[in-house]
Coordinates of N, CA and C in Angstrom, one line a residue:
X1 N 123.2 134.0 99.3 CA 122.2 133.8 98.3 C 121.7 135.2 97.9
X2 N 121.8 135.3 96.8 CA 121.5 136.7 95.9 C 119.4 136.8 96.5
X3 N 119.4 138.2 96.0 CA 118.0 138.1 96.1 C 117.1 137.1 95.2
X4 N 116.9 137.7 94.1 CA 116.6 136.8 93.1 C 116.8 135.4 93.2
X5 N 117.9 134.7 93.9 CA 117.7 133.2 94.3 C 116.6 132.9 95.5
X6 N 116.5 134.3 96.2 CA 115.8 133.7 97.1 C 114.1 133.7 97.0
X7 N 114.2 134.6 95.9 CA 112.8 134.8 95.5 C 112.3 133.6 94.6
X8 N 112.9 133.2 93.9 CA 113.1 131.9 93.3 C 112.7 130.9 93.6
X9 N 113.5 130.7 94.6 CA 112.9 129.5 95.3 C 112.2 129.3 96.7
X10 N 111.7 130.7 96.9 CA 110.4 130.4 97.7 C 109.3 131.0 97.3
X11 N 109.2 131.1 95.5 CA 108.1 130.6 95.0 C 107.5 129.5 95.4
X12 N 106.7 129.5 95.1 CA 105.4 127.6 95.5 C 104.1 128.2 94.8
X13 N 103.7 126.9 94.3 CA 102.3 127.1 94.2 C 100.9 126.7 95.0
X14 N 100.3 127.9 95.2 CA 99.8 127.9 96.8 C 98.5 128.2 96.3
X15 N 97.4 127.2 96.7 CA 96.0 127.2 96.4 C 94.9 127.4 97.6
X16 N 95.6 127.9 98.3 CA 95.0 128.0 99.4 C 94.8 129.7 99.7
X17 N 93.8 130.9 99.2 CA 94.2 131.6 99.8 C 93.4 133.0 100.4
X18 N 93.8 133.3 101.2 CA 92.8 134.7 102.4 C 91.6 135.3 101.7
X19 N 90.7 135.1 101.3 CA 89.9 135.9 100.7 C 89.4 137.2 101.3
X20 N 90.1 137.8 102.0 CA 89.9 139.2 102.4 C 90.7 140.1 102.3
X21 N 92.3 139.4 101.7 CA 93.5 140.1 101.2 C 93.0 140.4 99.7
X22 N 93.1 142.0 99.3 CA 93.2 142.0 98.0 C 94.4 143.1 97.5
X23 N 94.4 142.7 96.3 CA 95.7 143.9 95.8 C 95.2 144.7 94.7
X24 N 95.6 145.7 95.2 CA 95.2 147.3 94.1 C 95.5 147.0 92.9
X25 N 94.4 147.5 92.3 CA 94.6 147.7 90.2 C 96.1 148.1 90.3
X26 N 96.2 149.7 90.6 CA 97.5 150.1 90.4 C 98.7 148.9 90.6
X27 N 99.0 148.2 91.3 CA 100.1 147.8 91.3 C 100.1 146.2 90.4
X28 N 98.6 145.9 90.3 CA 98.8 144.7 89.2 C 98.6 145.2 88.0
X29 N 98.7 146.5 87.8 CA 99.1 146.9 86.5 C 100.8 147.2 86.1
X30 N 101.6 147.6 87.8 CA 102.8 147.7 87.8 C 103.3 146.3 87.2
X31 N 102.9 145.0 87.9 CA 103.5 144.3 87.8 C 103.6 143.6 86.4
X32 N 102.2 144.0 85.7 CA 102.1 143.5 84.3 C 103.2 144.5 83.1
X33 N 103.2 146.1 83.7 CA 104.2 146.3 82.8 C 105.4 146.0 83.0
X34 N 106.0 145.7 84.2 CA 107.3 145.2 84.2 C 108.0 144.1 83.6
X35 N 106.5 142.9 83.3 CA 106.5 141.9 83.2 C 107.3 141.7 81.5
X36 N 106.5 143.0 81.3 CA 106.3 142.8 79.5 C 107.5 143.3 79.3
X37 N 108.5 143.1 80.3 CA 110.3 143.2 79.4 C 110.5 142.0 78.7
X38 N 110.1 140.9 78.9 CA 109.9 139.8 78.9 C 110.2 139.2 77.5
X39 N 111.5 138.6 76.9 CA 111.4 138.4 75.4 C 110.4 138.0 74.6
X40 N 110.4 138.2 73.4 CA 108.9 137.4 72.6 C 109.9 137.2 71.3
X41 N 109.2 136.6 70.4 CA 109.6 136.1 69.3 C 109.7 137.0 68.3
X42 N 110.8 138.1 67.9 CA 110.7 139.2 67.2 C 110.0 140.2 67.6
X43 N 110.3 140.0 68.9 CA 109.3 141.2 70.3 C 107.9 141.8 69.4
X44 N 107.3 140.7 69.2 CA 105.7 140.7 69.0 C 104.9 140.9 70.1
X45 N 105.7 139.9 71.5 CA 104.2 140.5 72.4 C 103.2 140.1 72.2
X46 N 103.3 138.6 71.7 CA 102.0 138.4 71.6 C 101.4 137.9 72.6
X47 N 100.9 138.2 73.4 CA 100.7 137.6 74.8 C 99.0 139.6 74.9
X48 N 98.3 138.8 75.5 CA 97.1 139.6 75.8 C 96.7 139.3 77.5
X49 N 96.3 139.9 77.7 CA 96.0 139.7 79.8 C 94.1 140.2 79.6
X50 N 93.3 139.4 80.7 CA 92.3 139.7 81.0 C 92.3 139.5 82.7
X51 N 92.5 140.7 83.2 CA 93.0 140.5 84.9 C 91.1 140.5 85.4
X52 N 91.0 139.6 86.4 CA 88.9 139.3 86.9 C 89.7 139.9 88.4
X53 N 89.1 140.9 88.7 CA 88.8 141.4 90.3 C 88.1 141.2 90.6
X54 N 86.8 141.4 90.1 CA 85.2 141.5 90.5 C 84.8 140.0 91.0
X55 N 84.7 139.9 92.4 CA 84.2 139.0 92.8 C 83.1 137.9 92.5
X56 N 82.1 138.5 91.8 CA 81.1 138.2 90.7 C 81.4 137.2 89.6
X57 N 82.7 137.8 88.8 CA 83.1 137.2 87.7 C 84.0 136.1 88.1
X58 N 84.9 136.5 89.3 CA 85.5 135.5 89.5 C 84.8 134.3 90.1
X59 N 83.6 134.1 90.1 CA 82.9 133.4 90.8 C 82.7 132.4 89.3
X60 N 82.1 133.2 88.2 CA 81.5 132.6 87.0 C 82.6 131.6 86.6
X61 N 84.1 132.2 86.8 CA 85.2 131.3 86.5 C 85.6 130.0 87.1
X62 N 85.2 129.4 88.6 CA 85.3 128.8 88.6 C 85.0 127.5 87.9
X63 N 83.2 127.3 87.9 CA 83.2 126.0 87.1 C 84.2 125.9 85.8
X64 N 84.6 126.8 85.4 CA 85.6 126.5 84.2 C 86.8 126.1 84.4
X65 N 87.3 126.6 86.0 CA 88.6 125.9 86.3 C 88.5 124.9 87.4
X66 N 87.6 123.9 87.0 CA 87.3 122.6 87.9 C 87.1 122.6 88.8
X67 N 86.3 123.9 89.2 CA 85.6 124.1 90.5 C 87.3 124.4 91.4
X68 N 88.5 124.9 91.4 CA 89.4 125.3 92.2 C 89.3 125.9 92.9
X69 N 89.6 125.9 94.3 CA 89.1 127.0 95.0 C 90.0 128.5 94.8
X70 N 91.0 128.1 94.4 CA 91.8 129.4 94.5 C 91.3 130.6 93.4
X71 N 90.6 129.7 92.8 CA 89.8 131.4 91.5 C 89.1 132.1 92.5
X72 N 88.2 131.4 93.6 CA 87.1 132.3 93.9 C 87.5 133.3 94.9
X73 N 89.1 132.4 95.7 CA 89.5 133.3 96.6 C 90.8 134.2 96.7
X74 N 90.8 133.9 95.6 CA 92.4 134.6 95.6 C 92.1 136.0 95.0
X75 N 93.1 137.3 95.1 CA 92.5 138.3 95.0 C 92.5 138.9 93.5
X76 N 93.4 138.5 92.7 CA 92.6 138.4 91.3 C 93.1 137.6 90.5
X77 N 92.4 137.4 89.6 CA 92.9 136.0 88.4 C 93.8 137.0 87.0
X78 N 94.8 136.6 86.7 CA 95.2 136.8 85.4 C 95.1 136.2 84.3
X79 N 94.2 136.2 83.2 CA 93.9 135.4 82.3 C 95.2 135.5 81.0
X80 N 96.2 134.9 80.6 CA 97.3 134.8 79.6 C 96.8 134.6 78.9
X81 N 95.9 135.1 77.8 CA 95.8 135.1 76.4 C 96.9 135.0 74.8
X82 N 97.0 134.2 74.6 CA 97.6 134.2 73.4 C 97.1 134.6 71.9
X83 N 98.1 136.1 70.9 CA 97.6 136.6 70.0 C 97.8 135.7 68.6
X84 N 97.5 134.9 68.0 CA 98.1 134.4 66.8 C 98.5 135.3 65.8
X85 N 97.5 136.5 65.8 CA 98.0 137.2 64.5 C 98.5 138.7 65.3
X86 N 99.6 138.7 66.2 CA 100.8 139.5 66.9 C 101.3 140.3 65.7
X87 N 101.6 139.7 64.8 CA 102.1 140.0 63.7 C 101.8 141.5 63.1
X88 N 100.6 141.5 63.2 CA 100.2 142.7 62.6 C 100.6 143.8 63.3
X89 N 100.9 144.0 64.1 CA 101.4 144.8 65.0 C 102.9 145.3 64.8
X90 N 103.6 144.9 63.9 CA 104.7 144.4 63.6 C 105.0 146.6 63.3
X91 N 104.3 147.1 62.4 CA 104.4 148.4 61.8 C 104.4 149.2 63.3
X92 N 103.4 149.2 64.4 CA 103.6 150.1 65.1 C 104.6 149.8 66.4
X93 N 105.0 148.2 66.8 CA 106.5 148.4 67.3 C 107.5 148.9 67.2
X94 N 107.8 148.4 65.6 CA 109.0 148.9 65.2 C 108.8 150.8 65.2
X95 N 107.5 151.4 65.1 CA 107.7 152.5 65.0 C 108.1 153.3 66.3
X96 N 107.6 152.1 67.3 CA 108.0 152.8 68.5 C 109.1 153.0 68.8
X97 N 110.0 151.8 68.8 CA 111.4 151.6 68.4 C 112.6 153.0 68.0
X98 N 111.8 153.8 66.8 CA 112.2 154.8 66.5 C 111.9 155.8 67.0
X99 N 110.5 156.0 67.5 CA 110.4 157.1 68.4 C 111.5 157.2 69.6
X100 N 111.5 156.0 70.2 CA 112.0 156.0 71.6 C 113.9 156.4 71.2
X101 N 114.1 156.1 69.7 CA 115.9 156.3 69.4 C 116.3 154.7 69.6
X102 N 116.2 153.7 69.3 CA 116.4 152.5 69.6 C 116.7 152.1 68.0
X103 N 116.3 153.0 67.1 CA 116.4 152.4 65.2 C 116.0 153.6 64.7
X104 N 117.0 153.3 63.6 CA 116.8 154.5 62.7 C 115.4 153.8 61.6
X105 N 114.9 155.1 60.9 CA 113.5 154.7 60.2 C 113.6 153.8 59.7
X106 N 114.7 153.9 58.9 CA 115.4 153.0 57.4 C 114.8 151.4 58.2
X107 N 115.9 151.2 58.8 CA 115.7 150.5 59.3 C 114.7 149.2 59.8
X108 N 113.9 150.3 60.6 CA 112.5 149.6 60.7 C 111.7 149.4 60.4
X109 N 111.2 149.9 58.9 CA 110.7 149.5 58.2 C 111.2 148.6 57.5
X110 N 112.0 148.2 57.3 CA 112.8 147.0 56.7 C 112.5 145.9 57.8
X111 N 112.5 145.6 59.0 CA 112.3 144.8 59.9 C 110.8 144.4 60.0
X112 N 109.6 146.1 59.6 CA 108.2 145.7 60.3 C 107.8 145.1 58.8
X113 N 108.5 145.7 57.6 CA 108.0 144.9 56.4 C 108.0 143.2 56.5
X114 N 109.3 142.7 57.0 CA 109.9 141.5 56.9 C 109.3 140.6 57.7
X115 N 109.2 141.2 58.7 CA 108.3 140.4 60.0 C 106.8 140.1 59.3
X116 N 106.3 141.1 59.2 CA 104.7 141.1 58.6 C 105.0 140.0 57.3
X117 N 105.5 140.1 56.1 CA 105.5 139.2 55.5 C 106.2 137.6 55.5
X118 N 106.9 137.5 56.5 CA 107.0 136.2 57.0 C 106.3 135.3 57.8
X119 N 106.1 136.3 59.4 CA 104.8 135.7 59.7 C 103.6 135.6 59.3
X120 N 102.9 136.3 58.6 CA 101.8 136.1 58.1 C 101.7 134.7 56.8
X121 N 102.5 134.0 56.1 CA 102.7 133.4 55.3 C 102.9 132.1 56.5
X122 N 102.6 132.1 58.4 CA 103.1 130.9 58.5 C 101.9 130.0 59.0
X123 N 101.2 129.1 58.9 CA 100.1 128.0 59.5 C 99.8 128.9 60.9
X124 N 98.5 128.8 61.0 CA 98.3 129.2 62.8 C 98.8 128.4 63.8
X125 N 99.1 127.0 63.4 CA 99.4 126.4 64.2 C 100.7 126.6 65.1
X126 N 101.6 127.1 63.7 CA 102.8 127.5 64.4 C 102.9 128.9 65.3
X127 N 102.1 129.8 64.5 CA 101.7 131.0 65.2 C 101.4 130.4 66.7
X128 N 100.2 129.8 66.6 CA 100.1 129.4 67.9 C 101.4 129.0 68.9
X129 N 101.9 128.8 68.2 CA 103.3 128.0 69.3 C 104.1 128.6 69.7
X130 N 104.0 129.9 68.7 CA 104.7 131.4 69.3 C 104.6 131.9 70.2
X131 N 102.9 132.0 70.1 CA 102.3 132.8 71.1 C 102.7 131.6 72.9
X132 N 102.3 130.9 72.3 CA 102.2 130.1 73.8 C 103.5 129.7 74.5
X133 N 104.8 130.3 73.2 CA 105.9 130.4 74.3 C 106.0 131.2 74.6
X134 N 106.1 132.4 73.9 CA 106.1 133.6 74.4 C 105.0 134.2 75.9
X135 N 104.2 133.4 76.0 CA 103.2 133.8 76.9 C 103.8 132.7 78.2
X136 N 104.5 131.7 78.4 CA 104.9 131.1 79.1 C 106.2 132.0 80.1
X137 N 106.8 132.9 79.2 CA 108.0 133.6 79.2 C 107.7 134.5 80.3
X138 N 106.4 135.2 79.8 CA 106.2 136.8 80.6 C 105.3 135.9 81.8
X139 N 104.9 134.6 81.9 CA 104.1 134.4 82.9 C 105.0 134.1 84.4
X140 N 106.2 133.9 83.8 CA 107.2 133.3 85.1 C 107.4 134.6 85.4
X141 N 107.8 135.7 84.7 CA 108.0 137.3 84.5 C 107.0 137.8 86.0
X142 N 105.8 137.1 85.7 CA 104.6 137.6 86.4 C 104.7 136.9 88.2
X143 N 105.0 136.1 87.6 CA 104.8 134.9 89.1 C 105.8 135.4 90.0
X144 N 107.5 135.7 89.6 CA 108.5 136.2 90.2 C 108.0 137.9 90.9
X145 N 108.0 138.4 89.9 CA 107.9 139.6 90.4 C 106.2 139.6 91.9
X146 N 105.9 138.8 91.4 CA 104.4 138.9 92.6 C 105.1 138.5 93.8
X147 N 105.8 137.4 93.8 CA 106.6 136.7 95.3 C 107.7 138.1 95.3
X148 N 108.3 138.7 94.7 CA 109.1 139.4 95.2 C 108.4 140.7 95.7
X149 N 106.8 140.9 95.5 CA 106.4 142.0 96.4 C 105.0 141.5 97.3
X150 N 105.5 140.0 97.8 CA 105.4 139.5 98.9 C 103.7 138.9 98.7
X151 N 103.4 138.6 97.5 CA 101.9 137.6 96.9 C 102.4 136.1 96.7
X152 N 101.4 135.7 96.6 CA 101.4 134.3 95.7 C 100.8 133.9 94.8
X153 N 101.1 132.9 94.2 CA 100.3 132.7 93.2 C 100.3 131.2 93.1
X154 N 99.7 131.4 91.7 CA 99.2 129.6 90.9 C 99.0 129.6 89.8
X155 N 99.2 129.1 89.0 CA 99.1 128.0 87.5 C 98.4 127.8 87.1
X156 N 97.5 127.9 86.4 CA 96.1 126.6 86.1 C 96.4 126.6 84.6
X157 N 96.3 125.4 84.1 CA 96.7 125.4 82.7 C 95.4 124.8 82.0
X158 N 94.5 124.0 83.4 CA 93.7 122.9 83.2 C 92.3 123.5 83.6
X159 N 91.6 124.3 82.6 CA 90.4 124.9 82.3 C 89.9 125.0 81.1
X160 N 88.8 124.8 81.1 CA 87.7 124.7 80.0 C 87.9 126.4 79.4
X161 N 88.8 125.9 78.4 CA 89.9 127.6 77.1 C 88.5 127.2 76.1
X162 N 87.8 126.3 75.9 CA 86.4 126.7 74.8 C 85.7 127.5 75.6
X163 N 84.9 127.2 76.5 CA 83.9 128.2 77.2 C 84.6 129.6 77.4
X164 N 85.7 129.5 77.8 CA 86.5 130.7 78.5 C 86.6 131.9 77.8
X165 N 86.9 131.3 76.6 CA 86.6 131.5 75.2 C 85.4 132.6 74.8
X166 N 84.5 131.7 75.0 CA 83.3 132.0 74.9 C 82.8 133.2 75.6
X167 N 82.9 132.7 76.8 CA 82.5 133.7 78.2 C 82.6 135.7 77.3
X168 N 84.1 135.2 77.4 CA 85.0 136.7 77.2 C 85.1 137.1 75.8
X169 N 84.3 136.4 74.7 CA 84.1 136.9 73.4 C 85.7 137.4 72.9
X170 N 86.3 136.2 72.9 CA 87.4 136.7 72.9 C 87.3 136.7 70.9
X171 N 88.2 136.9 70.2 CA 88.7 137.3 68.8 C 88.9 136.0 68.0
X172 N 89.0 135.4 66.7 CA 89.3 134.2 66.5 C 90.9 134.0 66.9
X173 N 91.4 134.9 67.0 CA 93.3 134.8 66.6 C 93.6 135.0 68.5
X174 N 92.9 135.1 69.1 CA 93.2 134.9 70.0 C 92.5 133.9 71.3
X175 N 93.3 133.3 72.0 CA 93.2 132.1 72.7 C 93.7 131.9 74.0
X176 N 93.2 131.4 74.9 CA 93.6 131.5 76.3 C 94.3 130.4 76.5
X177 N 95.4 130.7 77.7 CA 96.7 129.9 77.8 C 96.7 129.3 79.7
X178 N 96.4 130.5 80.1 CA 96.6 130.0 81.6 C 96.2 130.5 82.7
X179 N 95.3 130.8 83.3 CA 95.0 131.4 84.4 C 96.0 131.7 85.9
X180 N 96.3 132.5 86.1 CA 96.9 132.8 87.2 C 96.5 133.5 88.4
X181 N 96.9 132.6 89.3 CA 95.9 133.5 90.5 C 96.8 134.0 91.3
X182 N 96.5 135.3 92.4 CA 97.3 136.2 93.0 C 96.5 136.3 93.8
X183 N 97.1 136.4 95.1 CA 96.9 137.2 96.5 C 97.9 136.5 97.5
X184 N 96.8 136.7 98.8 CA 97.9 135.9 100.0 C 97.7 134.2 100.6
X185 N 98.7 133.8 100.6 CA 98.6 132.4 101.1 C 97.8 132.8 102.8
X186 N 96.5 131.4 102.5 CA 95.8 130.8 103.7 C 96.4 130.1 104.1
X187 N 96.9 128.9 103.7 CA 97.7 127.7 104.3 C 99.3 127.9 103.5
X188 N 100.2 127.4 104.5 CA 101.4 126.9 103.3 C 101.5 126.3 102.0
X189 N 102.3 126.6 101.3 CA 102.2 125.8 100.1 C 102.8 124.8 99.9
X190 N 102.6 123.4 99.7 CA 103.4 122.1 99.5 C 104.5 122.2 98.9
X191 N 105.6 121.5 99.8 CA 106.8 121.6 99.0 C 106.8 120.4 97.9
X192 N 107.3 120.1 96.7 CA 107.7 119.3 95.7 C 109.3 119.1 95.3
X193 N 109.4 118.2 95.0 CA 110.9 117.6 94.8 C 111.0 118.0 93.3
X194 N 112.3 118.1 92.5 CA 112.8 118.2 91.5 C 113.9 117.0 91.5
X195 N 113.8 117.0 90.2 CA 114.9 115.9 89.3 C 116.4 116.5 89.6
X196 N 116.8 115.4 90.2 CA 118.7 115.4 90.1 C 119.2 116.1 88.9
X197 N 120.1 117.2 88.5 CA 121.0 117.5 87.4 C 120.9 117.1 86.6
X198 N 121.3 115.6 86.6 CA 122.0 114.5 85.8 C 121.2 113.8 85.1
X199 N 119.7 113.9 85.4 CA 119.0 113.7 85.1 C 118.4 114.3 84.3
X200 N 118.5 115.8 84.2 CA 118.0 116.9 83.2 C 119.2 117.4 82.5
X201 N 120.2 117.3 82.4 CA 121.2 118.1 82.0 C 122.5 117.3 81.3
X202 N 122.9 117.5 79.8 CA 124.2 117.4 79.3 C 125.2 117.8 79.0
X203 N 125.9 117.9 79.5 CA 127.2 118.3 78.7 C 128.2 118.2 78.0
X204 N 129.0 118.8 77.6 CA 129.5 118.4 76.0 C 130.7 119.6 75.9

């Protein structure tokens, strides 16, 4: 079993955890830029992070995530923000792009033009559906890499995103997706069964 399988699958989602384990800024900042190799939709990136360490705040979060205990104890929360209007951003990617030697100018401007006027011409709704796949993408990105330097985590998808909203004065074009919690498992994490193949899978 390769590593990566093994990391894989001794992921779990574990709500139980040490409130005296914490992990350093530096390295959940490692883990967020690694994360962000992570495809996006015309590598927009639209995906935004609000990481809560402060014991304080992670307190305030609770009642928003149904009173769960793992906000108050876990050692920090990663909030997945979704950007609708990514888009704009479209001119200083692509310029990075060329800085870095990845496209010639010509090029990119031809790409940051096209992007910008496509997406911008599309409903938010669908914008939104961008962002929230794209933000789905870099969150497994997140979860993997934390079990592979020996954390755990959790999901919450099921929190009051109006208030949350609110709280963190967040932007109109931007919208929160998912809470994730990190540190160390207190109790084991429940195992859960998966669907047979044959059940999820066609071929042709």
């Amino acid at each position: 079993m390769s590593q990566l399988e093994q990391v894989i699958r001794s992921r779990k989602s574990v709500r139980a955890y040490d409130p005296e384990f914490k992990i350093e800024k530096k390295e959940l900042e490692e883990i967020l830029e690694i994360a962000s190799s992570a495809p996006s939709s015309s590598n927009l990136q639209a995906w935004r992070f609000i990481v809560i360490q402060d014991q304080e705040k992670k307190k305030e979060l609770v009642p928003f995530g149904n009173n769960q205990a793992a906000i108050d104890a876990s050692s920090a929360i990663i909030a997945v923000i979704g950007d609708a209007e990514a888009y704009k951003n479209a001119q200083e990617i692509y310029a990075q792009n060329v800085d870095l030697g990845y496209m010639e100018q010509a090029i990119a401007e031809t790409y940051a033009t096209n992007t910008y006027n496509s997406y911008s011409k599309l409903p938010q709704q669908v914008l939104s559906q961008f962002a929230s796949y794209d933000a789905g993408l870099i969150s497994m990105q997140i979860l993997l890499l934390a079990k592979d330097r020996g954390y755990d985590t959790l999901v919450m998808g099921g929190f009051d995103k109006v208030d949350f909203a609110k709280r963190f004065e967040l932007p109109e074009n931007q919208f929160p997706i998912a809470l994730i919690a990190l540190g160390k498992a207190k109790a084991p994490a429940f195992n859960s069964s998966r669907l047979p193949l044959e059940k999820i899978v066609t071929f042709y």
